[in-house]
């Protein structure tokens, strides 16, 4: 029995070792793919805004270098109304900065995720947005840290 387990263990280690070698042969990494370098998303949208058209903005970096090949979507919803939120695609402007235009139609407290997919990683920082002069007694705090399953797309 011990002999069989030893042979199985050695065979498994050999296959795993070969598999790793085959996986890396003939492939190349692109922009730090396969590394564990953290992707950092810095939301640049002000936390206090007026009721008007605004620019949602986030800067994406990895190892202090701009990431120009990310996918960024801004998820915005009003306090207590996450099910009625909106997803807005961010477009690369320059040096890792992604932007999207968004319109608020009334005062309120809103929340925003900057859903970012970059180099095999998903990062989604969240920010509270105070728009205009909302009645703070009606604000429902939002403690969510995940994406919503039902949303409107603009």
Short mmCIF file of C-alpha atoms in Angstrom, two decimals:
data_model
loop_
_atom_site.label_atom_id
_atom_site.label_comp_id
_atom_site.label_asym_id
_atom_site.label_seq_id
_atom_site.Cartn_x
_atom_site.Cartn_y
_atom_site.Cartn_z
CA UNK A 1 0.00 0.00 0.00
CA UNK A 2 2.81 2.43 0.90
CA UNK A 3 4.55 1.58 -2.36
CA UNK A 4 1.38 2.41 -4.36
CA UNK A 5 0.92 5.76 -2.56
CA UNK A 6 4.58 6.66 -3.15
CA UNK A 7 4.31 5.87 -6.87
CA UNK A 8 1.09 7.90 -7.14
CA UNK A 9 2.65 10.85 -5.32
CA UNK A 10 5.73 10.81 -7.56
CA UNK A 11 3.60 10.49 -10.71
CA UNK A 12 1.44 13.42 -9.62
CA UNK A 13 4.47 15.60 -8.90
CA UNK A 14 5.97 14.71 -12.28
CA UNK A 15 2.74 15.56 -14.11
CA UNK A 16 2.33 18.84 -12.27
CA UNK A 17 5.92 19.80 -13.02
CA UNK A 18 5.48 18.95 -16.72
CA UNK A 19 2.19 20.79 -16.86
CA UNK A 20 3.75 23.98 -15.52
CA UNK A 21 6.57 23.76 -18.06
CA UNK A 22 4.15 23.19 -20.94
CA UNK A 23 1.93 26.04 -19.81
CA UNK A 24 4.80 28.51 -19.94
CA UNK A 25 6.47 27.26 -23.12
CA UNK A 26 5.37 29.07 -26.24
CA UNK A 27 3.44 31.72 -24.36
CA UNK A 28 4.43 35.20 -23.42
CA UNK A 29 3.20 37.45 -20.69
CA UNK A 30 1.56 40.72 -21.66
CA UNK A 31 1.75 43.75 -19.39
CA UNK A 32 2.54 41.83 -16.20
CA UNK A 33 -0.04 39.07 -16.83
CA UNK A 34 0.60 36.17 -14.54
CA UNK A 35 2.21 38.31 -11.90
CA UNK A 36 0.68 39.23 -8.60
CA UNK A 37 1.26 42.94 -9.02
CA UNK A 38 -1.68 44.81 -7.53
CA UNK A 39 -3.90 46.83 -9.85
CA UNK A 40 -4.78 50.12 -8.15
CA UNK A 41 -7.91 52.05 -9.06
CA UNK A 42 -8.05 55.61 -7.77
CA UNK A 43 -11.48 57.23 -8.13
CA UNK A 44 -10.93 60.83 -9.18
CA UNK A 45 -14.55 62.00 -9.13
CA UNK A 46 -15.20 64.58 -6.42
CA UNK A 47 -17.27 63.35 -3.47
CA UNK A 48 -19.44 66.49 -3.48
CA UNK A 49 -21.09 67.41 -6.78
CA UNK A 50 -23.75 69.76 -8.10
CA UNK A 51 -26.85 68.50 -9.86
CA UNK A 52 -25.68 68.62 -13.45
CA UNK A 53 -23.78 66.57 -15.95
CA UNK A 54 -20.60 65.28 -14.35
CA UNK A 55 -17.60 63.26 -15.43
CA UNK A 56 -17.03 60.04 -13.52
CA UNK A 57 -13.32 59.33 -13.48
CA UNK A 58 -10.87 56.70 -12.25
CA UNK A 59 -7.14 56.20 -12.77
CA UNK A 60 -5.87 52.64 -13.15
CA UNK A 61 -2.25 51.76 -12.39
CA UNK A 62 -0.09 48.72 -11.79
CA UNK A 63 3.40 49.06 -10.31
CA UNK A 64 2.98 52.86 -10.54
CA UNK A 65 2.52 52.62 -14.32
CA UNK A 66 -0.67 53.66 -16.15
CA UNK A 67 -2.85 50.78 -17.34
CA UNK A 68 -4.29 51.63 -20.75
CA UNK A 69 -5.79 48.21 -21.50
CA UNK A 70 -8.38 47.95 -18.70
CA UNK A 71 -12.16 47.74 -18.89
CA UNK A 72 -13.86 50.19 -16.53
CA UNK A 73 -17.59 50.45 -15.86
CA UNK A 74 -19.05 52.90 -13.39
CA UNK A 75 -22.05 51.59 -11.43
CA UNK A 76 -24.10 54.45 -9.93
CA UNK A 77 -27.20 54.25 -7.73
CA UNK A 78 -29.10 56.48 -5.34
CA UNK A 79 -29.15 55.71 -1.64
CA UNK A 80 -31.58 52.87 -0.96
CA UNK A 81 -32.24 52.27 -4.65
CA UNK A 82 -29.49 49.93 -5.78
CA UNK A 83 -31.87 47.89 -7.92
CA UNK A 84 -32.43 51.00 -10.05
CA UNK A 85 -28.74 51.71 -10.58
CA UNK A 86 -27.01 52.37 -13.88
CA UNK A 87 -23.87 50.99 -15.50
CA UNK A 88 -21.89 53.45 -17.60
CA UNK A 89 -18.89 52.39 -19.67
CA UNK A 90 -15.68 54.29 -19.00
CA UNK A 91 -13.49 55.30 -21.91
CA UNK A 92 -9.72 55.69 -21.80
CA UNK A 93 -8.79 59.37 -21.99
CA UNK A 94 -5.04 59.31 -21.24
CA UNK A 95 -2.41 57.68 -19.04
CA UNK A 96 -4.70 55.13 -17.37
CA UNK A 97 -7.54 57.62 -16.75
CA UNK A 98 -11.00 56.33 -17.69
CA UNK A 99 -14.00 58.65 -17.84
CA UNK A 100 -17.75 58.56 -18.45
CA UNK A 101 -20.40 61.27 -18.57
CA UNK A 102 -23.30 60.94 -16.15
CA UNK A 103 -26.33 63.10 -15.32
CA UNK A 104 -27.96 63.43 -11.91
CA UNK A 105 -31.52 64.73 -12.11
CA UNK A 106 -32.00 65.64 -8.44
CA UNK A 107 -30.21 66.15 -5.12
CA UNK A 108 -29.36 63.01 -3.22
CA UNK A 109 -26.72 60.72 -1.85
CA UNK A 110 -25.46 58.30 -4.47
CA UNK A 111 -22.92 55.50 -4.48
CA UNK A 112 -20.52 54.48 -7.21
CA UNK A 113 -18.40 51.42 -7.91
CA UNK A 114 -15.63 51.69 -10.50
CA UNK A 115 -15.73 48.08 -11.74
CA UNK A 116 -12.31 47.52 -13.27
CA UNK A 117 -10.97 44.48 -15.08
CA UNK A 118 -7.27 44.74 -15.75
CA UNK A 119 -4.65 42.11 -16.42
CA UNK A 120 -6.66 39.24 -15.03
CA UNK A 121 -7.79 41.08 -11.90
CA UNK A 122 -11.15 42.63 -10.93
CA UNK A 123 -11.01 45.68 -8.65
CA UNK A 124 -14.08 47.65 -7.63
CA UNK A 125 -13.50 50.60 -5.31
CA UNK A 126 -16.59 52.34 -4.02
CA UNK A 127 -17.26 56.01 -3.34
CA UNK A 128 -20.16 57.96 -1.85
CA UNK A 129 -21.30 60.94 -3.92
CA UNK A 130 -23.22 63.80 -2.31
CA UNK A 131 -25.12 65.56 -5.07
CA UNK A 132 -26.58 69.01 -4.44
CA UNK A 133 -28.04 69.53 -0.97
CA UNK A 134 -29.79 66.27 -0.04
CA UNK A 135 -31.99 65.74 3.01
CA UNK A 136 -29.52 63.65 5.00
CA UNK A 137 -32.31 62.34 7.27
CA UNK A 138 -33.64 60.33 4.30
CA UNK A 139 -30.32 58.74 3.40
CA UNK A 140 -30.09 54.99 3.71
CA UNK A 141 -26.46 53.95 4.30
CA UNK A 142 -25.16 51.47 1.76
CA UNK A 143 -22.78 48.82 3.03
CA UNK A 144 -22.75 46.71 -0.15
CA UNK A 145 -19.44 45.55 -1.50
CA UNK A 146 -20.53 43.53 -4.51
CA UNK A 147 -22.04 44.17 -7.90
CA UNK A 148 -25.75 44.13 -8.34
CA UNK A 149 -27.38 41.46 -10.46
CA UNK A 150 -30.18 43.59 -11.96
CA UNK A 151 -29.37 47.01 -13.32
CA UNK A 152 -30.19 49.36 -16.16
CA UNK A 153 -27.53 49.90 -18.81
CA UNK A 154 -27.10 53.28 -20.42
#
